[in-house]
């Protein structure tokens, strides 16, 4: 947040043409050091460390230290920190923190997801509220889509539903809007990586939601080669999914 609130900061371009800032790198260093100290034997995969993308394990921690870098650069606030624990292909614990919006979501040990409010003192938790997905009105769905990556194919798929409200949001916040019943459906027809989705997916699952592949609606799994995702649909279970 010190970098975000500064008058200016450096932006570089990675080999895949995506932007990276000094905030991505500083957050990655802090998070990686903390996780390695607490879980020294656990495989750690993080977006900003390319060598980690070659690691494979049945159980692993996966991190995006700054998801929504474009939102960060444009100071739109829709960026998050994503940390997830994956076991046997499923994200079982997740943390999504949106520092500019003052929102923190995570799964508890019992598998249920909560939103914490307060000053986020690391030594003392604030008020915790259990969250849950909506019971959708299929005649008037609330859809959330990417702010930076929405395209005509996404719009064509959304048009198959009866939509009453359309939101745009950046980063993994879209999963959290589903998890808190602020939206019912989030289709993504674009390239994402597992570090973009695992934490938000865990929060959504812990709130009673689901995430499936876009092409055949089969369960979404993690630990794929190169940690690259297929297109997907995240939703509250009351939504009757349309075919692709």
mmCIF file of N, CA, C and O in Angstrom, residues 118-180:
data_model
loop_
_atom_site.group_PDB
_atom_site.id
_atom_site.type_symbol
_atom_site.label_atom_id
_atom_site.label_comp_id
_atom_site.label_asym_id
_atom_site.label_seq_id
_atom_site.Cartn_x
_atom_site.Cartn_y
_atom_site.Cartn_z
ATOM 1 N N UNK A 118 -12.254 -5.111 10.622
ATOM 2 C CA UNK A 118 -11.441 -4.540 11.691
ATOM 3 C C UNK A 118 -10.177 -3.941 11.121
ATOM 4 O O UNK A 118 -10.110 -3.620 9.930
ATOM 5 N N UNK A 119 -9.158 -3.804 11.954
ATOM 6 C CA UNK A 119 -7.919 -3.175 11.486
ATOM 7 C C UNK A 119 -6.887 -4.194 11.016
ATOM 8 O O UNK A 119 -5.764 -3.833 10.678
ATOM 9 N N UNK A 120 -7.267 -5.479 10.998
ATOM 10 C CA UNK A 120 -6.398 -6.557 10.508
ATOM 11 C C UNK A 120 -5.058 -6.587 11.238
ATOM 12 O O UNK A 120 -4.002 -6.732 10.637
ATOM 13 N N UNK A 121 -5.133 -6.468 12.547
ATOM 14 C CA UNK A 121 -3.950 -6.610 13.398
ATOM 15 C C UNK A 121 -3.487 -8.066 13.328
ATOM 16 O O UNK A 121 -4.261 -8.978 13.613
ATOM 17 N N UNK A 122 -2.242 -8.309 12.935
ATOM 18 C CA UNK A 122 -1.783 -9.702 12.810
ATOM 19 C C UNK A 122 -1.776 -10.460 14.132
ATOM 20 O O UNK A 122 -1.753 -11.696 14.132
ATOM 21 N N UNK A 123 -1.807 -9.751 15.240
ATOM 22 C CA UNK A 123 -1.765 -10.410 16.547
ATOM 23 C C UNK A 123 -3.140 -10.626 17.152
ATOM 24 O O UNK A 123 -3.270 -11.263 18.204
ATOM 25 N N UNK A 124 -4.184 -10.085 16.504
ATOM 26 C CA UNK A 124 -5.521 -10.203 17.081
ATOM 27 C C UNK A 124 -6.555 -10.123 15.953
ATOM 28 O O UNK A 124 -6.612 -9.124 15.241
ATOM 29 N N UNK A 125 -7.338 -11.171 15.791
ATOM 30 C CA UNK A 125 -8.325 -11.172 14.712
ATOM 31 C C UNK A 125 -9.473 -10.217 15.039
ATOM 32 O O UNK A 125 -9.782 -9.958 16.196
ATOM 33 N N UNK A 126 -10.062 -9.686 13.977
ATOM 34 C CA UNK A 126 -11.205 -8.802 14.147
ATOM 35 C C UNK A 126 -12.498 -9.598 14.175
ATOM 36 O O UNK A 126 -12.504 -10.815 14.365
ATOM 37 N N UNK A 127 -13.606 -8.910 13.958
ATOM 38 C CA UNK A 127 -14.911 -9.580 13.939
ATOM 39 C C UNK A 127 -15.009 -10.456 12.691
ATOM 40 O O UNK A 127 -14.655 -10.037 11.593
ATOM 41 N N UNK A 128 -15.471 -11.672 12.867
ATOM 42 C CA UNK A 128 -15.555 -12.643 11.781
ATOM 43 C C UNK A 128 -17.008 -12.999 11.526
ATOM 44 O O UNK A 128 -17.753 -13.314 12.459
ATOM 45 N N UNK A 129 -17.413 -12.936 10.262
ATOM 46 C CA UNK A 129 -18.778 -13.260 9.867
ATOM 47 C C UNK A 129 -18.748 -14.367 8.830
ATOM 48 O O UNK A 129 -18.062 -14.249 7.812
ATOM 49 N N UNK A 130 -19.496 -15.447 9.078
ATOM 50 C CA UNK A 130 -19.565 -16.523 8.087
ATOM 51 C C UNK A 130 -20.319 -16.033 6.860
ATOM 52 O O UNK A 130 -21.313 -15.311 6.973
ATOM 53 N N UNK A 131 -19.838 -16.407 5.691
ATOM 54 C CA UNK A 131 -20.447 -15.943 4.448
ATOM 55 C C UNK A 131 -21.027 -17.131 3.692
ATOM 56 O O UNK A 131 -20.646 -18.278 3.919
ATOM 57 N N UNK A 132 -21.968 -16.846 2.790
ATOM 58 C CA UNK A 132 -22.593 -17.904 2.016
ATOM 59 C C UNK A 132 -23.131 -17.369 0.707
ATOM 60 O O UNK A 132 -23.475 -16.187 0.596
ATOM 61 N N UNK A 133 -23.189 -18.243 -0.281
ATOM 62 C CA UNK A 133 -23.660 -17.842 -1.609
ATOM 63 C C UNK A 133 -25.165 -17.576 -1.591
ATOM 64 O O UNK A 133 -25.880 -17.932 -0.651
ATOM 65 N N UNK A 134 -25.635 -16.968 -2.668
ATOM 66 C CA UNK A 134 -27.032 -16.601 -2.795
ATOM 67 C C UNK A 134 -27.902 -17.811 -3.134
ATOM 68 O O UNK A 134 -27.417 -18.867 -3.528
ATOM 69 N N UNK A 135 -29.206 -17.604 -2.993
ATOM 70 C CA UNK A 135 -30.199 -18.483 -3.611
ATOM 71 C C UNK A 135 -30.687 -17.687 -4.825
ATOM 72 O O UNK A 135 -31.512 -16.788 -4.697
ATOM 73 N N UNK A 136 -30.152 -17.964 -6.014
ATOM 74 C CA UNK A 136 -30.366 -17.070 -7.156
ATOM 75 C C UNK A 136 -31.820 -17.070 -7.647
ATOM 76 O O UNK A 136 -32.509 -18.088 -7.601
ATOM 77 N N UNK A 137 -32.234 -15.933 -8.136
ATOM 78 C CA UNK A 137 -33.472 -15.817 -8.892
ATOM 79 C C UNK A 137 -33.087 -15.986 -10.358
ATOM 80 O O UNK A 137 -32.515 -15.083 -10.964
ATOM 81 N N UNK A 138 -33.391 -17.155 -10.932
ATOM 82 C CA UNK A 138 -32.926 -17.448 -12.290
ATOM 83 C C UNK A 138 -33.580 -16.535 -13.325
ATOM 84 O O UNK A 138 -33.127 -16.472 -14.467
ATOM 85 N N UNK A 139 -34.613 -15.810 -12.926
ATOM 86 C CA UNK A 139 -35.249 -14.854 -13.846
ATOM 87 C C UNK A 139 -34.554 -13.500 -13.808
ATOM 88 O O UNK A 139 -34.842 -12.627 -14.634
ATOM 89 N N UNK A 140 -33.647 -13.328 -12.850
ATOM 90 C CA UNK A 140 -33.001 -12.022 -12.664
ATOM 91 C C UNK A 140 -31.623 -12.227 -12.030
ATOM 92 O O UNK A 140 -31.393 -11.853 -10.875
ATOM 93 N N UNK A 141 -30.724 -12.830 -12.787
ATOM 94 C CA UNK A 141 -29.406 -13.153 -12.255
ATOM 95 C C UNK A 141 -28.515 -11.928 -12.162
ATOM 96 O O UNK A 141 -28.606 -10.990 -12.963
ATOM 97 N N UNK A 142 -27.624 -11.987 -11.197
ATOM 98 C CA UNK A 142 -26.603 -10.944 -11.027
ATOM 99 C C UNK A 142 -25.268 -11.549 -11.455
ATOM 100 O O UNK A 142 -24.806 -12.515 -10.867
ATOM 101 N N UNK A 143 -24.686 -10.974 -12.499
ATOM 102 C CA UNK A 143 -23.475 -11.526 -13.103
ATOM 103 C C UNK A 143 -22.312 -10.591 -12.831
ATOM 104 O O UNK A 143 -22.450 -9.366 -12.865
ATOM 105 N N UNK A 144 -21.139 -11.175 -12.558
ATOM 106 C CA UNK A 144 -19.917 -10.392 -12.414
ATOM 107 C C UNK A 144 -18.924 -10.903 -13.442
ATOM 108 O O UNK A 144 -18.849 -12.106 -13.715
ATOM 109 N N UNK A 145 -18.205 -9.987 -14.065
ATOM 110 C CA UNK A 145 -17.230 -10.348 -15.098
ATOM 111 C C UNK A 145 -15.973 -9.519 -14.911
ATOM 112 O O UNK A 145 -15.947 -8.543 -14.154
ATOM 113 N N UNK A 146 -14.937 -9.910 -15.619
ATOM 114 C CA UNK A 146 -13.648 -9.243 -15.503
ATOM 115 C C UNK A 146 -13.729 -7.792 -15.954
ATOM 116 O O UNK A 146 -14.389 -7.465 -16.944
ATOM 117 N N UNK A 147 -13.041 -6.938 -15.224
ATOM 118 C CA UNK A 147 -12.989 -5.526 -15.590
ATOM 119 C C UNK A 147 -11.990 -5.288 -16.725
ATOM 120 O O UNK A 147 -12.221 -4.457 -17.600
ATOM 121 N N UNK A 148 -10.906 -6.050 -16.749
ATOM 122 C CA UNK A 148 -9.835 -5.803 -17.721
ATOM 123 C C UNK A 148 -9.801 -6.802 -18.869
ATOM 124 O O UNK A 148 -9.105 -6.582 -19.852
ATOM 125 N N UNK A 149 -10.544 -7.918 -18.759
ATOM 126 C CA UNK A 149 -10.395 -8.992 -19.753
ATOM 127 C C UNK A 149 -11.723 -9.444 -20.346
ATOM 128 O O UNK A 149 -11.796 -10.523 -20.924
ATOM 129 N N UNK A 150 -12.754 -8.659 -20.262
ATOM 130 C CA UNK A 150 -14.048 -9.057 -20.815
ATOM 131 C C UNK A 150 -14.031 -8.907 -22.335
ATOM 132 O O UNK A 150 -13.477 -7.942 -22.866
ATOM 133 N N UNK A 151 -14.675 -9.859 -23.039
ATOM 134 C CA UNK A 151 -14.661 -9.820 -24.495
ATOM 135 C C UNK A 151 -16.025 -10.224 -25.047
ATOM 136 O O UNK A 151 -16.958 -10.504 -24.295
ATOM 137 N N UNK A 152 -16.135 -10.266 -26.378
ATOM 138 C CA UNK A 152 -17.409 -10.556 -27.020
ATOM 139 C C UNK A 152 -17.880 -11.978 -26.739
ATOM 140 O O UNK A 152 -19.086 -12.235 -26.635
ATOM 141 N N UNK A 153 -16.943 -12.933 -26.615
ATOM 142 C CA UNK A 153 -17.329 -14.310 -26.309
ATOM 143 C C UNK A 153 -17.971 -14.397 -24.922
ATOM 144 O O UNK A 153 -18.955 -15.122 -24.718
ATOM 145 N N UNK A 154 -17.410 -13.663 -23.970
ATOM 146 C CA UNK A 154 -17.996 -13.618 -22.628
ATOM 147 C C UNK A 154 -19.387 -13.016 -22.678
ATOM 148 O O UNK A 154 -20.338 -13.537 -22.080
ATOM 149 N N UNK A 155 -19.531 -11.909 -23.389
ATOM 150 C CA UNK A 155 -20.840 -11.258 -23.502
ATOM 151 C C UNK A 155 -21.859 -12.181 -24.159
ATOM 152 O O UNK A 155 -23.031 -12.213 -23.758
ATOM 153 N N UNK A 156 -21.431 -12.939 -25.171
ATOM 154 C CA UNK A 156 -22.343 -13.857 -25.859
ATOM 155 C C UNK A 156 -22.824 -14.955 -24.914
ATOM 156 O O UNK A 156 -24.003 -15.352 -24.952
ATOM 157 N N UNK A 157 -21.928 -15.443 -24.063
ATOM 158 C CA UNK A 157 -22.336 -16.483 -23.110
ATOM 159 C C UNK A 157 -23.279 -15.900 -22.050
ATOM 160 O O UNK A 157 -24.303 -16.516 -21.726
ATOM 161 N N UNK A 158 -22.959 -14.726 -21.536
ATOM 162 C CA UNK A 158 -23.818 -14.103 -20.527
ATOM 163 C C UNK A 158 -25.214 -13.852 -21.086
ATOM 164 O O UNK A 158 -26.223 -13.957 -20.368
ATOM 165 N N UNK A 159 -25.303 -13.569 -22.384
ATOM 166 C CA UNK A 159 -26.594 -13.286 -23.024
ATOM 167 C C UNK A 159 -27.531 -14.487 -23.013
ATOM 168 O O UNK A 159 -28.734 -14.338 -23.272
ATOM 169 N N UNK A 160 -27.026 -15.677 -22.704
ATOM 170 C CA UNK A 160 -27.874 -16.864 -22.627
ATOM 171 C C UNK A 160 -28.728 -16.886 -21.359
ATOM 172 O O UNK A 160 -29.641 -17.702 -21.240
ATOM 173 N N UNK A 161 -28.414 -16.010 -20.423
ATOM 174 C CA UNK A 161 -29.116 -15.973 -19.140
ATOM 175 C C UNK A 161 -30.036 -14.756 -19.054
ATOM 176 O O UNK A 161 -29.864 -13.776 -19.787
ATOM 177 N N UNK A 162 -30.972 -14.825 -18.124
ATOM 178 C CA UNK A 162 -31.808 -13.663 -17.794
ATOM 179 C C UNK A 162 -31.059 -12.847 -16.747
ATOM 180 O O UNK A 162 -31.014 -13.232 -15.576
ATOM 181 N N UNK A 163 -30.467 -11.759 -17.175
ATOM 182 C CA UNK A 163 -29.583 -10.973 -16.312
ATOM 183 C C UNK A 163 -30.272 -9.693 -15.870
ATOM 184 O O UNK A 163 -30.774 -8.919 -16.691
ATOM 185 N N UNK A 164 -30.297 -9.478 -14.556
ATOM 186 C CA UNK A 164 -30.884 -8.260 -14.007
ATOM 187 C C UNK A 164 -29.827 -7.237 -13.640
ATOM 188 O O UNK A 164 -30.090 -6.034 -13.624
ATOM 189 N N UNK A 165 -28.616 -7.716 -13.340
ATOM 190 C CA UNK A 165 -27.561 -6.805 -12.889
ATOM 191 C C UNK A 165 -26.217 -7.317 -13.375
ATOM 192 O O UNK A 165 -25.942 -8.515 -13.332
ATOM 193 N N UNK A 166 -25.397 -6.418 -13.853
ATOM 194 C CA UNK A 166 -24.078 -6.770 -14.389
ATOM 195 C C UNK A 166 -23.026 -5.932 -13.687
ATOM 196 O O UNK A 166 -23.078 -4.705 -13.712
ATOM 197 N N UNK A 167 -22.070 -6.610 -13.030
ATOM 198 C CA UNK A 167 -20.979 -5.912 -12.354
ATOM 199 C C UNK A 167 -19.667 -6.219 -13.064
ATOM 200 O O UNK A 167 -19.492 -7.295 -13.626
ATOM 201 N N UNK A 168 -18.741 -5.287 -12.994
ATOM 202 C CA UNK A 168 -17.371 -5.526 -13.420
ATOM 203 C C UNK A 168 -16.475 -5.416 -12.198
ATOM 204 O O UNK A 168 -16.642 -4.504 -11.387
ATOM 205 N N UNK A 169 -15.569 -6.346 -12.070
ATOM 206 C CA UNK A 169 -14.643 -6.314 -10.940
ATOM 207 C C UNK A 169 -13.317 -6.911 -11.381
ATOM 208 O O UNK A 169 -13.253 -7.711 -12.314
ATOM 209 N N UNK A 170 -12.256 -6.513 -10.708
ATOM 210 C CA UNK A 170 -10.934 -7.023 -11.018
ATOM 211 C C UNK A 170 -10.519 -8.116 -10.057
ATOM 212 O O UNK A 170 -11.114 -8.304 -9.000
ATOM 213 N N UNK A 171 -9.503 -8.857 -10.461
ATOM 214 C CA UNK A 171 -8.816 -9.827 -9.607
ATOM 215 C C UNK A 171 -9.766 -10.894 -9.064
ATOM 216 O O UNK A 171 -10.854 -11.131 -9.586
ATOM 217 N N UNK A 172 -9.343 -11.542 -7.982
ATOM 218 C CA UNK A 172 -10.132 -12.616 -7.374
ATOM 219 C C UNK A 172 -11.314 -12.095 -6.570
ATOM 220 O O UNK A 172 -12.059 -12.894 -5.988
ATOM 221 N N UNK A 173 -11.502 -10.791 -6.533
ATOM 222 C CA UNK A 173 -12.682 -10.242 -5.861
ATOM 223 C C UNK A 173 -13.974 -10.792 -6.452
ATOM 224 O O UNK A 173 -14.998 -10.860 -5.761
ATOM 225 N N UNK A 174 -13.944 -11.185 -7.721
ATOM 226 C CA UNK A 174 -15.158 -11.719 -8.346
ATOM 227 C C UNK A 174 -15.636 -12.974 -7.628
ATOM 228 O O UNK A 174 -16.836 -13.175 -7.437
ATOM 229 N N UNK A 175 -14.718 -13.835 -7.229
ATOM 230 C CA UNK A 175 -15.098 -15.019 -6.453
ATOM 231 C C UNK A 175 -15.733 -14.617 -5.121
ATOM 232 O O UNK A 175 -16.701 -15.229 -4.671
ATOM 233 N N UNK A 176 -15.178 -13.592 -4.506
ATOM 234 C CA UNK A 176 -15.663 -13.171 -3.195
ATOM 235 C C UNK A 176 -17.043 -12.530 -3.283
ATOM 236 O O UNK A 176 -17.847 -12.646 -2.356
ATOM 237 N N UNK A 177 -17.334 -11.859 -4.401
ATOM 238 C CA UNK A 177 -18.681 -11.318 -4.598
ATOM 239 C C UNK A 177 -19.696 -12.445 -4.705
ATOM 240 O O UNK A 177 -20.840 -12.309 -4.233
ATOM 241 N N UNK A 178 -19.311 -13.552 -5.302
ATOM 242 C CA UNK A 178 -20.184 -14.724 -5.308
ATOM 243 C C UNK A 178 -20.315 -15.302 -3.899
ATOM 244 O O UNK A 178 -21.412 -15.657 -3.461
ATOM 245 N N UNK A 179 -19.191 -15.396 -3.198
ATOM 246 C CA UNK A 179 -19.183 -16.020 -1.872
ATOM 247 C C UNK A 179 -20.001 -15.246 -0.854
ATOM 248 O O UNK A 179 -20.518 -15.833 0.104
ATOM 249 N N UNK A 180 -20.138 -13.941 -1.056
ATOM 250 C CA UNK A 180 -20.900 -13.105 -0.123
ATOM 251 C C UNK A 180 -22.307 -12.808 -0.631
ATOM 252 O O UNK A 180 -22.980 -11.920 -0.108
#
